[in-house]
Tab-separated table of C-alpha atoms in Angstrom:
chain	number	residue	atom	x	y	z
J	24	UNK	CA	-24.767	-5.621	-12.272
J	25	UNK	CA	-21.263	-7.228	-12.184
J	26	UNK	CA	-20.347	-10.501	-10.877
J	27	UNK	CA	-17.560	-10.142	-8.037
J	28	UNK	CA	-15.493	-12.350	-10.045
J	29	UNK	CA	-15.378	-9.738	-12.861
J	30	UNK	CA	-14.312	-6.970	-10.495
J	31	UNK	CA	-11.545	-9.259	-9.013
J	32	UNK	CA	-10.412	-9.823	-12.707
J	33	UNK	CA	-10.067	-6.010	-13.194
J	34	UNK	CA	-7.951	-5.614	-9.992
J	35	UNK	CA	-5.594	-8.622	-11.219
J	36	UNK	CA	-5.136	-6.987	-14.502
J	37	UNK	CA	-3.756	-3.844	-12.558
J	38	UNK	CA	-1.601	-6.146	-9.902
J	39	UNK	CA	-1.474	-9.898	-10.885
J	40	UNK	CA	-1.726	-11.767	-7.527
J	41	UNK	CA	0.973	-14.201	-9.347
J	42	UNK	CA	3.442	-11.455	-8.646
J	43	UNK	CA	3.272	-11.453	-4.946
J	44	UNK	CA	6.402	-12.059	-2.593
J	45	UNK	CA	6.642	-15.603	-1.497
J	46	UNK	CA	5.750	-14.507	2.198
J	47	UNK	CA	2.373	-12.922	1.074
J	48	UNK	CA	-1.394	-13.977	0.956
J	49	UNK	CA	-2.917	-11.606	-1.574
J	50	UNK	CA	-5.908	-12.214	-3.682
J	51	UNK	CA	-9.848	-13.389	-2.880
J	52	UNK	CA	-9.969	-13.828	0.670
J	53	UNK	CA	-13.622	-14.491	1.621
J	54	UNK	CA	-17.023	-14.462	0.449
J	55	UNK	CA	-19.046	-15.778	-2.746
J	56	UNK	CA	-17.124	-14.809	-5.728
J	57	UNK	CA	-19.983	-15.413	-8.211
J	58	UNK	CA	-22.410	-12.886	-6.193
J	59	UNK	CA	-23.152	-9.710	-8.039
J	60	UNK	CA	-22.679	-6.177	-6.459
J	61	UNK	CA	-23.258	-2.521	-7.552
J	62	UNK	CA	-21.186	-0.984	-5.079
J	63	UNK	CA	-17.524	-1.797	-4.038
J	64	UNK	CA	-15.880	0.027	-0.873
J	65	UNK	CA	-11.970	0.390	-0.901
J	66	UNK	CA	-9.760	0.957	2.139
J	67	UNK	CA	-6.132	0.276	3.172
J	68	UNK	CA	-7.010	-2.502	5.628
J	69	UNK	CA	-10.193	-4.099	7.143
J	70	UNK	CA	-11.466	-3.335	10.477
J	71	UNK	CA	-14.961	-3.510	12.053
J	72	UNK	CA	-15.927	0.093	10.764
J	73	UNK	CA	-14.985	-0.609	7.350
J	74	UNK	CA	-17.233	-3.543	7.226
J	75	UNK	CA	-20.047	-1.446	9.044
J	76	UNK	CA	-19.484	1.150	6.232
J	77	UNK	CA	-19.806	-1.227	3.469
J	78	UNK	CA	-23.057	-2.894	5.145
J	79	UNK	CA	-24.525	0.663	5.136
J	80	UNK	CA	-23.592	1.729	1.734
J	81	UNK	CA	-24.836	-1.546	0.345
J	82	UNK	CA	-21.320	-2.759	-1.005
J	83	UNK	CA	-20.870	-6.513	-1.475
J	84	UNK	CA	-17.284	-6.216	-2.075
J	85	UNK	CA	-14.536	-4.929	0.181
J	86	UNK	CA	-11.205	-4.289	-1.606
J	87	UNK	CA	-8.123	-3.543	0.747
J	88	UNK	CA	-4.139	-3.311	0.413
J	89	UNK	CA	-3.567	-5.158	3.626
J	90	UNK	CA	-4.697	-8.668	3.555
J	91	UNK	CA	-6.956	-9.935	6.476
J	92	UNK	CA	-5.815	-13.458	6.207
J	93	UNK	CA	-1.960	-13.357	6.226
J	94	UNK	CA	-0.741	-16.693	7.959
J	95	UNK	CA	-2.992	-19.768	7.655
J	96	UNK	CA	-5.853	-20.077	10.099
J	97	UNK	CA	-6.346	-23.339	11.958
J	98	UNK	CA	-9.870	-22.037	13.008
J	99	UNK	CA	-12.361	-19.163	12.498
J	100	UNK	CA	-13.856	-18.254	15.718
J	101	UNK	CA	-14.937	-15.165	17.665
J	102	UNK	CA	-11.844	-15.689	19.883
J	103	UNK	CA	-9.680	-14.181	17.389
J	104	UNK	CA	-9.428	-10.870	15.695
J	105	UNK	CA	-9.233	-12.384	12.161
J	106	UNK	CA	-12.115	-14.586	13.195
J	107	UNK	CA	-14.463	-12.089	14.313
J	108	UNK	CA	-14.028	-9.990	11.135
J	109	UNK	CA	-14.438	-12.952	8.794
J	110	UNK	CA	-17.542	-13.893	10.939
J	111	UNK	CA	-19.010	-10.482	10.298
J	112	UNK	CA	-18.179	-10.070	6.588
J	113	UNK	CA	-20.054	-13.523	6.188
J	114	UNK	CA	-22.919	-12.345	8.122
J	115	UNK	CA	-23.271	-9.293	6.097
J	116	UNK	CA	-22.761	-11.343	3.063
J	117	UNK	CA	-19.760	-9.142	1.825
J	118	UNK	CA	-16.528	-10.434	0.223
J	119	UNK	CA	-13.021	-9.390	0.493
J	120	UNK	CA	-10.434	-9.202	-1.850
J	121	UNK	CA	-6.729	-8.000	-1.027
J	122	UNK	CA	-3.936	-6.943	-3.029
J	123	UNK	CA	-0.722	-6.432	-0.886
J	124	UNK	CA	2.993	-6.985	-2.618
J	125	UNK	CA	1.157	-7.134	-6.015
J	126	UNK	CA	0.094	-3.533	-5.499
J	127	UNK	CA	3.407	-2.395	-4.145
J	128	UNK	CA	5.000	-3.723	-7.145
J	129	UNK	CA	2.970	-2.793	-10.226
J	130	UNK	CA	2.962	-0.011	-12.360
J	131	UNK	CA	0.932	2.714	-11.048
J	132	UNK	CA	0.756	0.885	-7.531
J	133	UNK	CA	1.655	1.923	-4.311
J	134	UNK	CA	5.457	2.732	-4.751
J	135	UNK	CA	4.975	4.669	-8.062
J	136	UNK	CA	2.033	6.771	-6.552
J	137	UNK	CA	4.638	7.850	-3.479
J	138	UNK	CA	7.218	8.713	-6.484
J	139	UNK	CA	4.704	10.705	-8.138
J	140	UNK	CA	3.601	12.548	-5.035
J	141	UNK	CA	7.445	13.300	-4.122
J	142	UNK	CA	8.165	14.631	-7.596
J	143	UNK	CA	10.871	12.139	-8.918
J	144	UNK	CA	12.086	11.480	-12.238
J	145	UNK	CA	14.389	8.854	-13.858
J	146	UNK	CA	12.678	6.111	-11.812
J	147	UNK	CA	13.794	2.605	-12.151
J	148	UNK	CA	12.825	-0.378	-9.981
J	149	UNK	CA	14.889	-2.294	-7.096
J	150	UNK	CA	14.482	-5.256	-5.025
J	151	UNK	CA	13.367	-8.261	-7.124
J	152	UNK	CA	9.817	-9.490	-5.669
J	153	UNK	CA	9.264	-11.981	-8.356
J	154	UNK	CA	9.417	-12.822	-12.168
J	155	UNK	CA	6.539	-12.496	-14.666
J	156	UNK	CA	6.853	-13.407	-18.232
J	157	UNK	CA	10.564	-13.611	-17.865
J	158	UNK	CA	10.869	-10.035	-16.354
J	159	UNK	CA	11.891	-9.218	-12.792
J	160	UNK	CA	8.828	-7.788	-10.811
J	161	UNK	CA	10.559	-4.993	-8.646
J	162	UNK	CA	8.926	-4.067	-5.137
J	163	UNK	CA	10.644	-0.806	-4.740
J	164	UNK	CA	11.891	2.496	-6.710
J	165	UNK	CA	14.751	4.492	-7.022
J	166	UNK	CA	15.072	7.924	-8.640
J	167	UNK	CA	15.868	11.667	-8.774
J	168	UNK	CA	14.285	14.925	-7.419
J	169	UNK	CA	15.751	18.212	-8.096
J	170	UNK	CA	18.111	18.777	-5.102
J	171	UNK	CA	16.419	19.827	-1.933
J	172	UNK	CA	17.547	20.084	1.740
J	173	UNK	CA	16.443	17.215	3.961
J	174	UNK	CA	14.287	19.341	6.220
J	175	UNK	CA	12.228	20.700	3.249
J	176	UNK	CA	11.732	17.524	1.617
J	177	UNK	CA	10.439	15.948	4.872
J	178	UNK	CA	8.127	19.094	5.640
J	179	UNK	CA	6.933	18.765	2.113
J	180	UNK	CA	6.491	15.092	2.225
J	181	UNK	CA	4.793	15.080	5.726
J	182	UNK	CA	2.196	17.893	4.566
J	183	UNK	CA	1.275	15.835	1.319
J	184	UNK	CA	0.893	12.781	3.108
J	185	UNK	CA	-1.067	14.255	6.183
J	186	UNK	CA	1.501	12.852	8.296
J	187	UNK	CA	0.995	13.853	11.886
J	188	UNK	CA	4.890	12.994	12.570
J	189	UNK	CA	7.686	12.574	10.225
J	190	UNK	CA	11.040	11.321	11.592
J	191	UNK	CA	14.306	11.757	9.586
J	192	UNK	CA	17.960	11.158	10.048
J	193	UNK	CA	20.740	13.059	8.385
J	194	UNK	CA	23.051	11.659	6.124
J	195	UNK	CA	26.641	12.990	4.342
J	196	UNK	CA	24.949	14.914	1.864
J	197	UNK	CA	23.817	18.508	2.348
J	198	UNK	CA	20.934	18.016	-0.160
J	199	UNK	CA	18.663	14.920	-1.140
J	200	UNK	CA	18.939	14.222	-4.965
J	201	UNK	CA	19.101	10.350	-5.455
J	202	UNK	CA	16.188	8.787	-3.747
J	203	UNK	CA	15.194	5.210	-2.893
J	204	UNK	CA	11.688	4.569	-1.941
J	205	UNK	CA	9.757	1.955	-0.133
J	206	UNK	CA	6.207	2.384	1.001
J	207	UNK	CA	4.958	0.923	4.403
J	208	UNK	CA	7.920	-0.741	6.070
J	209	UNK	CA	11.359	-0.409	4.571
J	210	UNK	CA	13.030	-2.526	7.166
J	211	UNK	CA	15.594	-5.018	5.950
J	212	UNK	CA	16.629	-3.213	2.610
J	213	UNK	CA	19.819	-1.759	3.802
J	214	UNK	CA	22.490	-3.554	1.778
J	215	UNK	CA	20.366	-2.807	-1.398
J	216	UNK	CA	19.860	0.875	-0.797
J	217	UNK	CA	23.611	1.145	0.049
J	218	UNK	CA	24.670	-0.619	-3.459
J	219	UNK	CA	22.432	1.741	-5.169
J	220	UNK	CA	24.334	4.822	-4.291
J	221	UNK	CA	21.296	6.615	-2.950
J	222	UNK	CA	21.676	9.651	-0.798
J	223	UNK	CA	18.253	9.468	0.778
J	224	UNK	CA	15.840	6.769	1.829
J	225	UNK	CA	12.151	7.481	2.214
J	226	UNK	CA	9.730	4.919	3.732
J	227	UNK	CA	6.937	4.455	6.076
J	228	UNK	CA	8.755	2.988	9.024
J	229	UNK	CA	12.178	1.648	9.635
J	230	UNK	CA	13.903	-0.408	12.211
J	231	UNK	CA	16.416	1.504	14.496
J	232	UNK	CA	19.307	-0.435	13.715
J	233	UNK	CA	18.714	-0.260	9.786
J	234	UNK	CA	18.591	3.597	10.211
J	235	UNK	CA	21.884	3.466	12.083
J	236	UNK	CA	23.372	1.330	9.258
J	237	UNK	CA	22.484	3.638	6.504
J	238	UNK	CA	23.407	6.769	8.519
J	239	UNK	CA	26.842	5.119	9.015
J	240	UNK	CA	26.783	4.853	5.038
J	241	UNK	CA	26.240	8.329	4.889
J	242	UNK	CA	22.670	8.001	3.702
J	243	UNK	CA	19.636	9.882	5.218
J	244	UNK	CA	16.540	8.615	5.964
J	245	UNK	CA	12.669	9.897	6.195
J	246	UNK	CA	10.043	7.893	7.790
J	247	UNK	CA	6.754	9.314	6.935
J	248	UNK	CA	4.322	6.632	8.466
J	249	UNK	CA	3.431	3.273	7.364
J	250	UNK	CA	-0.609	4.061	6.688
J	251	UNK	CA	0.378	7.594	5.114
J	252	UNK	CA	2.874	6.356	2.599
J	253	UNK	CA	0.682	3.887	1.293
J	254	UNK	CA	-2.814	5.317	1.253
J	255	UNK	CA	-2.135	7.498	-1.859
J	256	UNK	CA	-2.749	4.064	-3.712
J	257	UNK	CA	-6.575	4.209	-2.748
J	258	UNK	CA	-7.571	6.776	-5.322
J	259	UNK	CA	-5.710	4.902	-7.735
J	260	UNK	CA	-7.540	1.602	-7.189
J	261	UNK	CA	-10.907	3.643	-7.283
J	262	UNK	CA	-10.009	5.579	-10.506
J	263	UNK	CA	-8.740	2.161	-12.264
J	264	UNK	CA	-11.844	-0.072	-10.976
J	265	UNK	CA	-14.338	2.923	-11.815
J	266	UNK	CA	-13.064	3.572	-15.152
J	267	UNK	CA	-13.134	-0.042	-16.507
J	268	UNK	CA	-16.457	-0.706	-14.972
J	269	UNK	CA	-17.985	2.241	-17.050
J	270	UNK	CA	-16.190	0.983	-19.963
J	271	UNK	CA	-18.034	-2.286	-19.707
J	272	UNK	CA	-21.329	-0.136	-19.090
J	273	UNK	CA	-21.977	-1.454	-15.493
J	274	UNK	CA	-23.788	1.007	-13.266
J	275	UNK	CA	-21.414	0.242	-10.316
J	276	UNK	CA	-20.043	2.697	-7.830
J	277	UNK	CA	-16.575	2.311	-6.299
J	278	UNK	CA	-16.334	4.043	-2.963
J	279	UNK	CA	-13.439	5.364	-0.710
J	280	UNK	CA	-13.704	4.217	2.779
J	281	UNK	CA	-11.787	7.457	3.570
J	282	UNK	CA	-8.313	8.444	5.297
J	283	UNK	CA	-8.318	6.777	8.624
J	284	UNK	CA	-5.019	7.215	10.626
J	285	UNK	CA	-4.631	4.461	13.008
J	286	UNK	CA	-2.165	6.600	14.978
J	287	UNK	CA	-1.935	9.731	17.077
J	288	UNK	CA	1.108	11.802	17.911
J	289	UNK	CA	1.901	14.373	20.512
J	290	UNK	CA	4.617	16.921	20.791
J	291	UNK	CA	6.459	17.908	23.997
């Protein structure tokens, strides 16, 4: 049975915490890193239901994309959301590890999974997040698809991501071809996207005024949901961990908490 530290090291091989953005707080968040476990539960984010699931299945470690502890905590009490979840984790003896921006940027991570799903090629990175071994670590991606109408692309993306709601804004081109991609929230990237010469920007969510700036520059946008554009990385994490643990001859099961869309949508 592996120590939790060994499982954390496998995650660090995929997405090193040292590559995180300066605002981020990725890494080991709570629990006993020297404890051992034969089950790991993976989820996009932590909530009470995920902790309950881990406890039922005997998982001693939860791995999430979104960190529970993002800003420094002055107290850990049941009066705050973070405090309640941390106390519940500790009562259940479950550890927590999170990989946020390192997983966004790494090879095979969140943005690469989204690019694969879209069917992009000739992909490169943009928007420098950090530097590793003298090389820029890029958070976002830009590449190409075979020319496709915006409506068809939005429809295809929405179905593939199980999005209940996809919003798009037209640009100056009839068809999408050069695509910029940022999973989750793509706000604040307008200048970089315009400089790339992309005709379409795909993201999870976008501030209204950022959309207007891109539209004015002739760039179409597709918003397919924060959760939805990030969830495809979960099977990738599970595969990475399970394969490596199998190679080390550990009989450890890496489990999926499942697709838990926090939003509902309604048409009128």
